[in-house]
PDB file of C-alpha atoms in Angstrom:
ATOM      1  CA  MET A   1       0.000   0.000   0.000  1.00 44.00           C
ATOM      2  CA  ARG A   2       2.777   2.433   0.957  1.00 44.00           C
ATOM      3  CA  ASN A   3       4.701   1.583  -2.234  1.00 47.00           C
ATOM      4  CA  ARG A   4       1.664   2.457  -4.393  1.00 50.00           C
ATOM      5  CA  PHE A   5       1.271   5.777  -2.568  1.00 48.00           C
ATOM      6  CA  PHE A   6       4.961   6.596  -3.083  1.00 50.00           C
ATOM      7  CA  LYS A   7       4.792   5.747  -6.833  1.00 51.00           C
ATOM      8  CA  ARG A   8       1.636   7.860  -7.246  1.00 51.00           C
ATOM      9  CA  TYR A   9       3.251  10.745  -5.303  1.00 51.00           C
ATOM     10  CA  ILE A  10       6.463  10.622  -7.373  1.00 53.00           C
ATOM     11  CA  ASN A  11       4.562  10.305 -10.682  1.00 54.00           C
ATOM     12  CA  ASN A  12       2.518  13.437  -9.855  1.00 55.00           C
ATOM     13  CA  LEU A  13       5.677  15.561  -9.602  1.00 56.00           C
ATOM     14  CA  ASP A  14       7.088  17.246 -12.685  1.00 57.00           C
ATOM     15  CA  ASP A  15      10.384  15.920 -14.093  1.00 61.00           C
ATOM     16  CA  ASP A  16      12.629  18.590 -12.569  1.00 67.00           C
ATOM     17  CA  GLU A  17      11.100  18.317  -9.099  1.00 71.00           C
ATOM     18  CA  ARG A  18      11.234  14.499  -9.186  1.00 67.00           C
ATOM     19  CA  PHE A  19      14.895  14.574 -10.275  1.00 73.00           C
ATOM     20  CA  PHE A  20      15.704  17.133  -7.524  1.00 79.00           C
ATOM     21  CA  ARG A  21      14.031  15.062  -4.776  1.00 78.00           C
ATOM     22  CA  ILE A  22      15.780  11.872  -5.850  1.00 78.00           C
ATOM     23  CA  LYS A  23      19.144  13.674  -5.836  1.00 84.00           C
ATOM     24  CA  MET A  24      18.388  15.096  -2.363  1.00 87.00           C
ATOM     25  CA  ILE A  25      17.738  11.573  -1.056  1.00 86.00           C
ATOM     26  CA  ASP A  26      21.064  10.465  -2.562  1.00 83.00           C
ATOM     27  CA  VAL A  27      22.862  13.363  -0.841  1.00 90.00           C
ATOM     28  CA  LEU A  28      21.214  12.567   2.519  1.00 91.00           C
ATOM     29  CA  LEU A  29      22.246   8.915   2.214  1.00 85.00           C
ATOM     30  CA  ILE A  30      25.838   9.966   1.545  1.00 87.00           C
ATOM     31  CA  ILE A  31      25.835  12.308   4.573  1.00 93.00           C
ATOM     32  CA  VAL A  32      24.513   9.544   6.854  1.00 89.00           C
ATOM     33  CA  ALA A  33      27.082   7.071   5.508  1.00 83.00           C
ATOM     34  CA  VAL A  34      30.001   9.496   5.980  1.00 88.00           C
ATOM     35  CA  THR A  35      28.846  10.337   9.518  1.00 91.00           C
ATOM     36  CA  ALA A  36      28.625   6.624  10.375  1.00 86.00           C
ATOM     37  CA  LEU A  37      32.092   6.008   8.904  1.00 85.00           C
ATOM     38  CA  ILE A  38      33.600   8.819  10.983  1.00 89.00           C
ATOM     39  CA  TYR A  39      32.009   7.483  14.162  1.00 87.00           C
ATOM     40  CA  VAL A  40      32.937   3.832  13.619  1.00 86.00           C
ATOM     41  CA  TYR A  41      36.493   4.271  12.341  1.00 85.00           C
ATOM     42  CA  TRP A  42      37.758   7.383  14.135  1.00 88.00           C
ATOM     43  CA  LEU A  43      35.744   7.807  17.329  1.00 89.00           C
ATOM     44  CA  ASN A  44      35.088   4.161  18.214  1.00 86.00           C
ATOM     45  CA  THR A  45      37.696   1.692  19.555  1.00 87.00           C
ATOM     46  CA  ASN A  46      35.693  -1.568  19.222  1.00 90.00           C
ATOM     47  CA  SER A  47      37.345  -3.619  16.429  1.00 89.00           C
ATOM     48  CA  ASN A  48      34.362  -6.013  16.060  1.00 91.00           C
ATOM     49  CA  LEU A  49      32.132  -3.032  15.281  1.00 88.00           C
ATOM     50  CA  LYS A  50      34.642  -1.825  12.697  1.00 88.00           C
ATOM     51  CA  ILE A  51      34.736  -5.214  10.929  1.00 90.00           C
ATOM     52  CA  GLY A  52      30.937  -5.671  11.036  1.00 90.00           C
ATOM     53  CA  PHE A  53      30.331  -2.155   9.818  1.00 87.00           C
ATOM     54  CA  GLY A  54      32.831  -2.667   6.986  1.00 86.00           C
ATOM     55  CA  PHE A  55      30.879  -5.732   5.776  1.00 91.00           C
ATOM     56  CA  PHE A  56      27.605  -3.822   6.084  1.00 89.00           C
ATOM     57  CA  ILE A  57      28.941  -0.872   4.054  1.00 85.00           C
ATOM     58  CA  ALA A  58      30.302  -3.198   1.357  1.00 89.00           C
ATOM     59  CA  ILE A  59      26.964  -5.039   0.993  1.00 92.00           C
ATOM     60  CA  ALA A  60      24.961  -1.794   1.061  1.00 85.00           C
ATOM     61  CA  THR A  61      27.213  -0.231  -1.595  1.00 84.00           C
ATOM     62  CA  VAL A  62      26.901  -3.217  -3.929  1.00 89.00           C
ATOM     63  CA  GLY A  63      23.105  -3.254  -3.455  1.00 86.00           C
ATOM     64  CA  TYR A  64      22.857   0.478  -4.108  1.00 78.00           C
ATOM     65  CA  VAL A  65      24.949   0.285  -7.285  1.00 80.00           C
ATOM     66  CA  ILE A  66      22.947  -2.676  -8.610  1.00 81.00           C
ATOM     67  CA  GLY A  67      19.634  -0.986  -7.816  1.00 74.00           C
ATOM     68  CA  LYS A  68      20.616   2.380  -9.219  1.00 71.00           C
ATOM     69  CA  TYR A  69      22.547   1.482 -12.349  1.00 69.00           C
ATOM     70  CA  TRP A  70      21.946  -2.131 -13.403  1.00 67.00           C
ATOM     71  CA  ILE A  71      18.220  -2.684 -12.873  1.00 56.00           C
ATOM     72  CA  THR A  72      16.152  -1.488 -15.830  1.00 53.00           C
ATOM     73  CA  THR A  73      12.404  -1.332 -16.282  1.00 48.00           C
ATOM     74  CA  ASP A  74      12.679  -4.535 -18.335  1.00 50.00           C
ATOM     75  CA  ASP A  75      13.612  -6.297 -15.071  1.00 47.00           C
ATOM     76  CA  ILE A  76      10.689  -4.803 -13.115  1.00 48.00           C
ATOM     77  CA  GLU A  77       7.327  -6.454 -13.582  1.00 46.00           C
ATOM     78  CA  THR A  78       4.363  -4.106 -13.770  1.00 41.00           C
ATOM     79  CA  GLU A  79       1.351  -4.971 -11.617  1.00 43.00           C
ATOM     80  CA  ALA A  80      -1.422  -4.776 -14.229  1.00 53.00           C
ATOM     81  CA  GLY A  81       0.242  -3.306 -17.305  1.00 83.00           C
ATOM     82  CA  ILE A  82      -0.704  -0.111 -19.060  1.00 93.00           C
ATOM     83  CA  THR A  83      -4.450   0.510 -19.189  1.00 94.00           C
ATOM     84  CA  LYS A  84      -4.607   4.250 -19.789  1.00 96.00           C
ATOM     85  CA  LEU A  85      -2.651   7.074 -21.439  1.00 97.00           C
ATOM     86  CA  ILE A  86      -2.865  10.580 -19.980  1.00 96.00           C
ATOM     87  CA  LEU A  87      -1.964  13.742 -21.897  1.00 96.00           C
ATOM     88  CA  LEU A  88      -0.044  16.012 -19.506  1.00 95.00           C
ATOM     89  CA  ASP A  89       0.273  19.780 -19.509  1.00 92.00           C
ATOM     90  CA  GLU A  90       3.508  21.669 -18.729  1.00 88.00           C
ATOM     91  CA  LYS A  91       2.941  21.323 -14.958  1.00 87.00           C
ATOM     92  CA  GLY A  92       2.243  17.582 -15.163  1.00 87.00           C
ATOM     93  CA  ALA A  93      -1.534  17.761 -14.706  1.00 91.00           C
ATOM     94  CA  GLY A  94      -3.715  15.466 -16.786  1.00 93.00           C
ATOM     95  CA  ILE A  95      -5.628  17.119 -19.634  1.00 94.00           C
ATOM     96  CA  LYS A  96      -7.033  14.212 -21.627  1.00 95.00           C
ATOM     97  CA  GLU A  97      -7.203  10.417 -21.196  1.00 96.00           C
ATOM     98  CA  TRP A  98      -7.384   7.393 -23.485  1.00 96.00           C
ATOM     99  CA  TYR A  99      -8.279   3.931 -22.165  1.00 95.00           C
ATOM    100  CA  ILE A 100      -6.296   1.376 -24.135  1.00 95.00           C
ATOM    101  CA  GLN A 101      -7.069  -1.906 -22.397  1.00 91.00           C
ATOM    102  CA  GLY A 102      -8.127  -4.496 -24.964  1.00 91.00           C
ATOM    103  CA  GLU A 103      -6.512  -2.610 -27.875  1.00 93.00           C
ATOM    104  CA  THR A 104      -3.697  -4.103 -29.948  1.00 94.00           C
ATOM    105  CA  SER A 105      -2.463  -1.177 -32.054  1.00 96.00           C
ATOM    106  CA  LEU A 106      -2.899   2.584 -31.699  1.00 96.00           C
ATOM    107  CA  LEU A 107      -1.775   5.288 -34.102  1.00 97.00           C
ATOM    108  CA  ILE A 108      -0.596   8.538 -32.473  1.00 97.00           C
ATOM    109  CA  GLY A 109      -0.706  11.810 -34.403  1.00 96.00           C
ATOM    110  CA  LYS A 110      -3.225  14.364 -35.680  1.00 96.00           C
ATOM    111  CA  SER A 111      -6.566  13.509 -37.269  1.00 94.00           C
ATOM    112  CA  SER A 112      -7.624  15.270 -40.457  1.00 89.00           C
ATOM    113  CA  LYS A 113     -10.384  14.982 -43.074  1.00 89.00           C
ATOM    114  CA  HIS A 114      -8.380  12.360 -44.940  1.00 88.00           C
ATOM    115  CA  SER A 115      -7.039  10.258 -42.072  1.00 89.00           C
ATOM    116  CA  GLU A 116      -7.964   9.456 -38.511  1.00 94.00           C
ATOM    117  CA  VAL A 117      -5.668   8.473 -35.645  1.00 96.00           C
ATOM    118  CA  ASP A 118      -6.452   6.656 -32.389  1.00 96.00           C
ATOM    119  CA  ILE A 119      -4.579   9.074 -30.103  1.00 96.00           C
ATOM    120  CA  ASP A 120      -5.443  12.489 -31.555  1.00 96.00           C
ATOM    121  CA  LEU A 121      -3.103  15.283 -30.440  1.00 96.00           C
ATOM    122  CA  SER A 122      -4.528  17.958 -32.777  1.00 94.00           C
ATOM    123  CA  ASP A 123      -5.509  20.121 -29.806  1.00 91.00           C
ATOM    124  CA  ALA A 124      -2.266  19.623 -27.848  1.00 92.00           C
ATOM    125  CA  GLU A 125      -0.143  22.664 -26.968  1.00 91.00           C
ATOM    126  CA  TYR A 126       2.642  21.638 -29.350  1.00 92.00           C
ATOM    127  CA  ALA A 127       0.360  20.286 -32.111  1.00 93.00           C
ATOM    128  CA  SER A 128       2.341  22.139 -34.783  1.00 94.00           C
ATOM    129  CA  LEU A 129       5.361  19.923 -33.987  1.00 95.00           C
ATOM    130  CA  ILE A 130       3.400  16.667 -34.233  1.00 95.00           C
ATOM    131  CA  SER A 131       3.266  14.745 -37.504  1.00 94.00           C
ATOM    132  CA  LYS A 132      -0.073  13.477 -38.868  1.00 94.00           C
ATOM    133  CA  GLN A 133       1.145   9.920 -38.272  1.00 95.00           C
ATOM    134  CA  HIS A 134       3.812  10.399 -35.606  1.00 96.00           C
ATOM    135  CA  ALA A 135       4.153   7.104 -33.710  1.00 96.00           C
ATOM    136  CA  VAL A 136       2.414   3.791 -33.164  1.00 97.00           C
ATOM    137  CA  LEU A 137       1.754   1.763 -30.016  1.00 96.00           C
ATOM    138  CA  ASN A 138       1.574  -2.022 -30.447  1.00 96.00           C
ATOM    139  CA  TYR A 139       0.582  -4.632 -27.878  1.00 95.00           C
ATOM    140  CA  ALA A 140       2.393  -7.979 -28.128  1.00 92.00           C
ATOM    141  CA  ASP A 141       3.173 -10.782 -25.664  1.00 88.00           C
ATOM    142  CA  GLY A 142       1.657  -8.869 -22.728  1.00 89.00           C
ATOM    143  CA  ASN A 143       3.711  -5.703 -23.306  1.00 92.00           C
ATOM    144  CA  TRP A 144       3.220  -2.365 -25.050  1.00 95.00           C
ATOM    145  CA  TYR A 145       5.812  -1.156 -27.547  1.00 96.00           C
ATOM    146  CA  ILE A 146       6.136   2.311 -29.078  1.00 97.00           C
ATOM    147  CA  GLU A 147       7.654   2.977 -32.457  1.00 96.00           C
ATOM    148  CA  ASP A 148       8.419   6.300 -34.149  1.00 96.00           C
ATOM    149  CA  ILE A 149       7.108   6.439 -37.735  1.00 94.00           C
ATOM    150  CA  ASP A 150       9.810   8.657 -39.263  1.00 90.00           C
ATOM    151  CA  SER A 151       8.264  11.718 -37.608  1.00 93.00           C
ATOM    152  CA  LYS A 152       9.763  15.122 -38.245  1.00 92.00           C
ATOM    153  CA  ASN A 153      10.349  16.064 -34.566  1.00 93.00           C
ATOM    154  CA  GLY A 154      10.909  12.621 -33.083  1.00 94.00           C
ATOM    155  CA  THR A 155       9.564  10.517 -30.262  1.00 96.00           C
ATOM    156  CA  GLY A 156      11.164  10.138 -26.839  1.00 95.00           C
ATOM    157  CA  ILE A 157      10.645   8.059 -23.732  1.00 95.00           C
ATOM    158  CA  LYS A 158      11.456   8.657 -20.074  1.00 94.00           C
ATOM    159  CA  GLN A 159      11.271   5.472 -18.090  1.00 92.00           C
ATOM    160  CA  ALA A 160       9.567   5.648 -14.705  1.00 88.00           C
ATOM    161  CA  TYR A 161      12.703   4.554 -12.849  1.00 81.00           C
ATOM    162  CA  LYS A 162      15.198   6.751 -14.654  1.00 85.00           C
ATOM    163  CA  SER A 163      15.820  10.478 -14.563  1.00 82.00           C
ATOM    164  CA  ALA A 164      16.783  11.089 -18.201  1.00 87.00           C
ATOM    165  CA  LYS A 165      14.726  10.733 -21.343  1.00 91.00           C
ATOM    166  CA  SER A 166      15.977   9.156 -24.539  1.00 92.00           C
ATOM    167  CA  ARG A 167      15.073   9.702 -28.173  1.00 94.00           C
ATOM    168  CA  LEU A 168      13.824   6.690 -30.101  1.00 94.00           C
ATOM    169  CA  GLU A 169      15.280   5.523 -33.391  1.00 93.00           C
ATOM    170  CA  ALA A 170      12.756   5.552 -36.234  1.00 90.00           C
ATOM    171  CA  GLN A 171      11.081   2.215 -36.997  1.00 91.00           C
ATOM    172  CA  GLU A 172      12.560   0.572 -33.850  1.00 94.00           C
ATOM    173  CA  PRO A 173      10.024  -0.803 -31.324  1.00 94.00           C
ATOM    174  CA  TYR A 174      10.736   0.175 -27.720  1.00 94.00           C
ATOM    175  CA  ARG A 175       9.071  -1.484 -24.713  1.00 94.00           C
ATOM    176  CA  ILE A 176       7.170   0.849 -22.395  1.00 95.00           C
ATOM    177  CA  GLY A 177       5.757   0.268 -18.926  1.00 92.00           C
ATOM    178  CA  THR A 178       3.563   1.802 -16.260  1.00 93.00           C
ATOM    179  CA  GLY A 179       4.837   5.215 -15.172  1.00 93.00           C
ATOM    180  CA  ASP A 180       6.840   5.864 -18.344  1.00 95.00           C
ATOM    181  CA  VAL A 181       6.340   9.187 -20.109  1.00 96.00           C
ATOM    182  CA  ILE A 182       6.142   9.267 -23.909  1.00 97.00           C
ATOM    183  CA  TYR A 183       7.308  12.451 -25.611  1.00 96.00           C
ATOM    184  CA  ILE A 184       5.610  13.121 -28.950  1.00 96.00           C
ATOM    185  CA  ALA A 185       7.685  16.140 -30.038  1.00 90.00           C
ATOM    186  CA  ASN A 186       7.298  18.256 -26.839  1.00 91.00           C
ATOM    187  CA  THR A 187       3.952  16.738 -25.830  1.00 96.00           C
ATOM    188  CA  LYS A 188       4.006  14.430 -22.786  1.00 96.00           C
ATOM    189  CA  ILE A 189       1.838  11.326 -22.407  1.00 97.00           C
ATOM    190  CA  LEU A 190       1.929   9.360 -19.151  1.00 96.00           C
ATOM    191  CA  CYS A 191       1.443   5.568 -19.272  1.00 96.00           C
ATOM    192  CA  THR A 192      -0.675   4.291 -16.344  1.00 93.00           C
TER     193      THR A 192
END
């Protein structure tokens, strides 16, 4: 229950604030670790405590490095998968929603008289940067994949458990998960 609350709280923050809070937690952890090291190795005379604390620090460091740098969203199972896409404004508030459960393929772009898309971003703030057929979402083997369709301004993804976004290569499917943010040009869509 607490984990769901924390994920919902973090996902409601904008990218800069989320990145700042995560970095602040990292800094606080470093301060606590340095303080503990000073106490155990310079102020304390008990050698058993020094040896035990050394093992603890080594295990904690390895766990932190593995959790921070080696675990990707491909390794993390989502609880129920993506069921909804939410168009976000500049502050991260939801503007529009699309329920996608039961769908297998969705075209993202701008609808016109001659063609219709499933995720219509014609009224988005940065609609002028969005191609008529910008990207496609495909559902296969229990996962959603996004693929840029040679759009003019590109498609990006920011994984829920990472702080940086990456630009997708055209015509290359990329797995997405719950909490990821899709960037269609400068328009943000949250996967929930």
